[in-house]
CSV table of C-alpha atoms (C1' of nucleotides) in Angstrom, one decimal:
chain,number,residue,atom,x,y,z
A,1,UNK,CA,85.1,28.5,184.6
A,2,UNK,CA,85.2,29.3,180.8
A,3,UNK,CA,85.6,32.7,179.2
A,4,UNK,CA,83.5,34.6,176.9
A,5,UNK,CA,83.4,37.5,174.5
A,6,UNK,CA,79.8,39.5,174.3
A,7,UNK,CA,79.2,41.8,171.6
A,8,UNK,CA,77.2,45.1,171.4
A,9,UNK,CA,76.6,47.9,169.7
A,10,UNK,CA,77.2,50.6,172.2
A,11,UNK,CA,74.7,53.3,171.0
A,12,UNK,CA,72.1,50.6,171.6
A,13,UNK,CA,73.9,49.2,174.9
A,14,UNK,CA,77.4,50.0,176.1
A,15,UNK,CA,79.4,49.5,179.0
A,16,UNK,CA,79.0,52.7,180.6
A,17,UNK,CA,75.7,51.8,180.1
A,18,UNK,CA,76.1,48.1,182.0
A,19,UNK,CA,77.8,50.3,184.7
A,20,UNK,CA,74.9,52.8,185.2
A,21,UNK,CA,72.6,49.5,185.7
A,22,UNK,CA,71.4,48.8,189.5
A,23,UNK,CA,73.9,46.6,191.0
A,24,UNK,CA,75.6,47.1,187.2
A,25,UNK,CA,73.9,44.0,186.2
A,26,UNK,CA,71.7,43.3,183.6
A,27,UNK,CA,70.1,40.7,181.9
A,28,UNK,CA,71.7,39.6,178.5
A,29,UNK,CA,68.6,39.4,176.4
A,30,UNK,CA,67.8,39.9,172.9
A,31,UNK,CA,70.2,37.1,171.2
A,32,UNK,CA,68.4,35.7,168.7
A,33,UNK,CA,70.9,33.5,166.9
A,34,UNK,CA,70.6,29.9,167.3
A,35,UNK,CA,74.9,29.0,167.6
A,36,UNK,CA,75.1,32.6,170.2
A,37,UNK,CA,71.6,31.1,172.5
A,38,UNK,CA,72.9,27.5,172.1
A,39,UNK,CA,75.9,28.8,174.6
A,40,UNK,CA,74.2,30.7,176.4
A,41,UNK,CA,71.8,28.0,177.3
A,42,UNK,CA,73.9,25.1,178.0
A,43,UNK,CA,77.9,26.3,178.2
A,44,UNK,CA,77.4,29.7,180.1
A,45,UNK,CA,77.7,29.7,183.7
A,46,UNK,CA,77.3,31.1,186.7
A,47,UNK,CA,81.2,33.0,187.4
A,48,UNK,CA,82.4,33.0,183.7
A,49,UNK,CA,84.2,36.0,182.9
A,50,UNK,CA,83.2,37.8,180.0
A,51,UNK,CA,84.8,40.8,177.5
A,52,UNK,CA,82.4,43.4,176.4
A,53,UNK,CA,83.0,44.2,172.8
A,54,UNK,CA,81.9,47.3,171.2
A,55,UNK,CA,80.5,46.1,167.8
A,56,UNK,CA,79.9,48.5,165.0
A,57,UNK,CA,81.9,51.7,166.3
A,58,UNK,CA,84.7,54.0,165.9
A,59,UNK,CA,86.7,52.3,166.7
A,60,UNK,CA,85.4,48.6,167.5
A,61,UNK,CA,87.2,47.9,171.1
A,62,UNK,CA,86.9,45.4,174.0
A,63,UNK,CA,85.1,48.5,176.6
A,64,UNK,CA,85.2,46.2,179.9
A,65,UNK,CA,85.4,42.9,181.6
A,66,UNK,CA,81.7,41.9,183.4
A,67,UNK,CA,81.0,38.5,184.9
A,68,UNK,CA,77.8,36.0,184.7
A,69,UNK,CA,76.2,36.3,187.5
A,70,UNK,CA,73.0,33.9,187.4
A,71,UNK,CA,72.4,31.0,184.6
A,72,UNK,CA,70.3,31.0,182.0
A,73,UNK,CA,66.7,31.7,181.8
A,74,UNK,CA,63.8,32.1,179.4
A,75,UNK,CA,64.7,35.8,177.5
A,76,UNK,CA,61.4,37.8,178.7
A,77,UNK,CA,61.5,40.1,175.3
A,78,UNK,CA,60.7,37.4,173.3
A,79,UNK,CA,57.1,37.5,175.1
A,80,UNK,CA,56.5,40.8,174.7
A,81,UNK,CA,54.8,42.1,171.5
A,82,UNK,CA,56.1,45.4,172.3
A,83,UNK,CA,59.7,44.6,172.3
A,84,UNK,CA,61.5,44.8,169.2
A,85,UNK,CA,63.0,41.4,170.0
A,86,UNK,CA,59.5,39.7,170.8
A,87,UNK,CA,59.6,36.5,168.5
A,88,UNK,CA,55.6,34.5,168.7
A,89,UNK,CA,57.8,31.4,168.1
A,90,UNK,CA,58.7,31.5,171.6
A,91,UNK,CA,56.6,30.9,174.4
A,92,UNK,CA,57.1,30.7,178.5
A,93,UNK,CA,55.3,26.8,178.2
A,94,UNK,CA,58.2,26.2,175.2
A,95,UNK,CA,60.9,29.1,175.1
A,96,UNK,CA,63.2,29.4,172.0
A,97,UNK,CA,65.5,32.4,173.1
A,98,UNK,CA,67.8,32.6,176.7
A,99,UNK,CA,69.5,34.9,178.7
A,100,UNK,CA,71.5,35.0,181.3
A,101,UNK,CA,72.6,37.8,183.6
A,102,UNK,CA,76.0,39.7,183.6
A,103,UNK,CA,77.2,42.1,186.0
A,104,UNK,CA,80.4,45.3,185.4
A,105,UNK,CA,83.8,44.2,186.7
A,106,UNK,CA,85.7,46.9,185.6
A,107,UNK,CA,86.0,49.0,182.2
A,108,UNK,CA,89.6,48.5,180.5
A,109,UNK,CA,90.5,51.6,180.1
A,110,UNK,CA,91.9,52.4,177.9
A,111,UNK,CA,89.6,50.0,175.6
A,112,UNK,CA,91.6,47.7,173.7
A,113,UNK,CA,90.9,48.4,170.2
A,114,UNK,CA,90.0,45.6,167.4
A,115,UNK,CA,93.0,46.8,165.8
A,116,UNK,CA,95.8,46.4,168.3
A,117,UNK,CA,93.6,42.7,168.9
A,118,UNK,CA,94.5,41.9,165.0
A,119,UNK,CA,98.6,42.9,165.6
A,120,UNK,CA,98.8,40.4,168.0
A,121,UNK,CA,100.2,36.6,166.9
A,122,UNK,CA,99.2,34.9,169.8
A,123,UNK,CA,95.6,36.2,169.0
A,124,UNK,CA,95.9,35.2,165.6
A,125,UNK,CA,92.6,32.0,165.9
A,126,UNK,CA,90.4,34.2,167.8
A,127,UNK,CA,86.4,33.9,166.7
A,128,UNK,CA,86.2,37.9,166.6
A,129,UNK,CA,89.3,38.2,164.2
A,130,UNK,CA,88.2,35.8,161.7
A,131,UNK,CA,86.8,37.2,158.7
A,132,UNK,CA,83.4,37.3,158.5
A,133,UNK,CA,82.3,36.5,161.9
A,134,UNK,CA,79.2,37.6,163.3
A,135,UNK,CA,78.6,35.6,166.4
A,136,UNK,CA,77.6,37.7,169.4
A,137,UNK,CA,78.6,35.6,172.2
A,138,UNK,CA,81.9,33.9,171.3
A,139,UNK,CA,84.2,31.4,173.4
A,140,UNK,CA,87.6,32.9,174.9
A,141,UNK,CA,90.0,30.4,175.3
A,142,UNK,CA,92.0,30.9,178.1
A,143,UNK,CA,95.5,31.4,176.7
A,144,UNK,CA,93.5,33.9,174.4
A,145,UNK,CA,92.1,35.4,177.5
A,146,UNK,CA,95.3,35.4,179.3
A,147,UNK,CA,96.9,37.2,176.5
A,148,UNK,CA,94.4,39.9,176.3
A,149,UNK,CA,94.3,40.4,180.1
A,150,UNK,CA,98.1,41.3,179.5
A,151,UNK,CA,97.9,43.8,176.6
A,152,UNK,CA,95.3,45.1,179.3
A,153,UNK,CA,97.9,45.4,181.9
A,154,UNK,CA,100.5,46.8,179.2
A,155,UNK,CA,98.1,49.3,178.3
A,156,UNK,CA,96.8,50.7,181.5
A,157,UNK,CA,100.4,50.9,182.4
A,158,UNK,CA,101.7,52.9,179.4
A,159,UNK,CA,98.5,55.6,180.5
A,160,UNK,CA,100.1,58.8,181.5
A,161,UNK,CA,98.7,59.1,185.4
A,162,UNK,CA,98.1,62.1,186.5
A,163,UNK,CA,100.2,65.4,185.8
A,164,UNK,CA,103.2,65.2,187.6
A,165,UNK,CA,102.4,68.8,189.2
A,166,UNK,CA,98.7,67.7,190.2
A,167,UNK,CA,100.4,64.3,191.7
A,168,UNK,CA,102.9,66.3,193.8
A,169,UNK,CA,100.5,68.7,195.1
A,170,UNK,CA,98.3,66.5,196.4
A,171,UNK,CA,100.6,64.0,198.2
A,172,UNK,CA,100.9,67.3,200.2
A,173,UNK,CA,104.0,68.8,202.0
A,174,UNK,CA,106.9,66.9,203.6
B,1,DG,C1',77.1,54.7,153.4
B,2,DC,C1',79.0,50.7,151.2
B,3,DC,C1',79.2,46.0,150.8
B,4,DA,C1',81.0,41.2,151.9
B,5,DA,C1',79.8,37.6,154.6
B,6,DC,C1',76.5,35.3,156.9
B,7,DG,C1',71.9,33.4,158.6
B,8,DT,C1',67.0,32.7,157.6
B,9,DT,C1',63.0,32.0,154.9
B,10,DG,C1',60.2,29.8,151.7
B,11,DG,C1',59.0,28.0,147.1
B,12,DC,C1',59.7,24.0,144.7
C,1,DG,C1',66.6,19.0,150.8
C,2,DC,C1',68.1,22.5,147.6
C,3,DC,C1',69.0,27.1,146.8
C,4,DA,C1',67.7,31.9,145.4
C,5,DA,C1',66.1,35.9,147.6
C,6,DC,C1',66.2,38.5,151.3
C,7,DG,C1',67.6,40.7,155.8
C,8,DT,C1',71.2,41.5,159.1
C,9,DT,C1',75.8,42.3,160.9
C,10,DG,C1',79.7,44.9,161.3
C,11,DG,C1',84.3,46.5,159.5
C,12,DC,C1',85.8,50.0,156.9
DNA sequence: GCCAACGTTGGC
DNA sequence: GCCAACGTTGGC
């Protein structure tokens, strides 16, 4: 089981919109970098976790946590002239670009912002913090993921629930 | 909107 | 195979 980080750019596809999917699953396509497809292809599987980065918004944050669900396949865009990913280099007899399928696990909540990522030591070799990266699906490693899966815990925790008043009122009279 | 960093393309 | 020109990504 390996770990991954999935970039998008949420007014294009976010993770509310992942959630709103039937099942909340949806097929990763679009990828059309050789390093990102070259994982997906042959090092993504089937249960990998995955966090679902918010590229290119204010501010940039890891949104939710989604799983594969299916292994790779043939990305269907990439034969369609009317997509604005179709690419006449692929072909279903020869395909150049893959997908897989990922499904919602939960939303972190709230997101963990690329800036709180960067003030952490132990995050310090992470792909997404290096300077210049631009690789949409990025290996985790797993003391990476463990680490963010804690600031996750810390974070949630720190939310104020709800109103103390609210809360009392509706544990009811006793 | 700016622009640095990166990936791709294509002439040679 | 080199590399300049170009297009894209994505933080800021």
């Amino acid at each position: 089981m390996r770990y991954w980080l999935f970039k998008s750019e949420p007014n294009s596809f976010s993770f509310d919109d992942l959630r709103a999917e039937t099942n909340q699953t949806t097929g990763w396509d679009g990828v059309r970098n050789y390093q990102a497809r070259n994982f997906l292809r042959d090092d993504v599987h089937s249960g990998d976790l995955i966090l679902f980065y918010h590229s290119n918004a204010e501010p940039a944050v890891i949104a939710g946590i989604a799983e594969v669900v299916g292994e790779a396949e043939p990305d269907p865009t990439a034969f369609d002239p009317k997509s604005k990913y179709f690419d006449p280099k692929s072909n279903p007899d020869l395909p150049v670009w893959f997908q897989v399928a990922i499904r919602a696990v939960r939303s972190v909540d709230p997101p963990l912002s690329l800036h709180l990522l960067r003030s952490r030591p132990e995050l310090a070799e992470m792909e997404l913090l290096r300077k210049g990266s631009r690789l949409s699906v990025q290996p985790i490693q797993k003391n990476e993921w463990d680490a963010i899966m804690r600031l996750i815990d810390a974070d949630t925790h720190t939310q104020p629930s709800q109103p103390r008043t609210l809360r009392k009122r509706s544990q009811g009279t006793k």
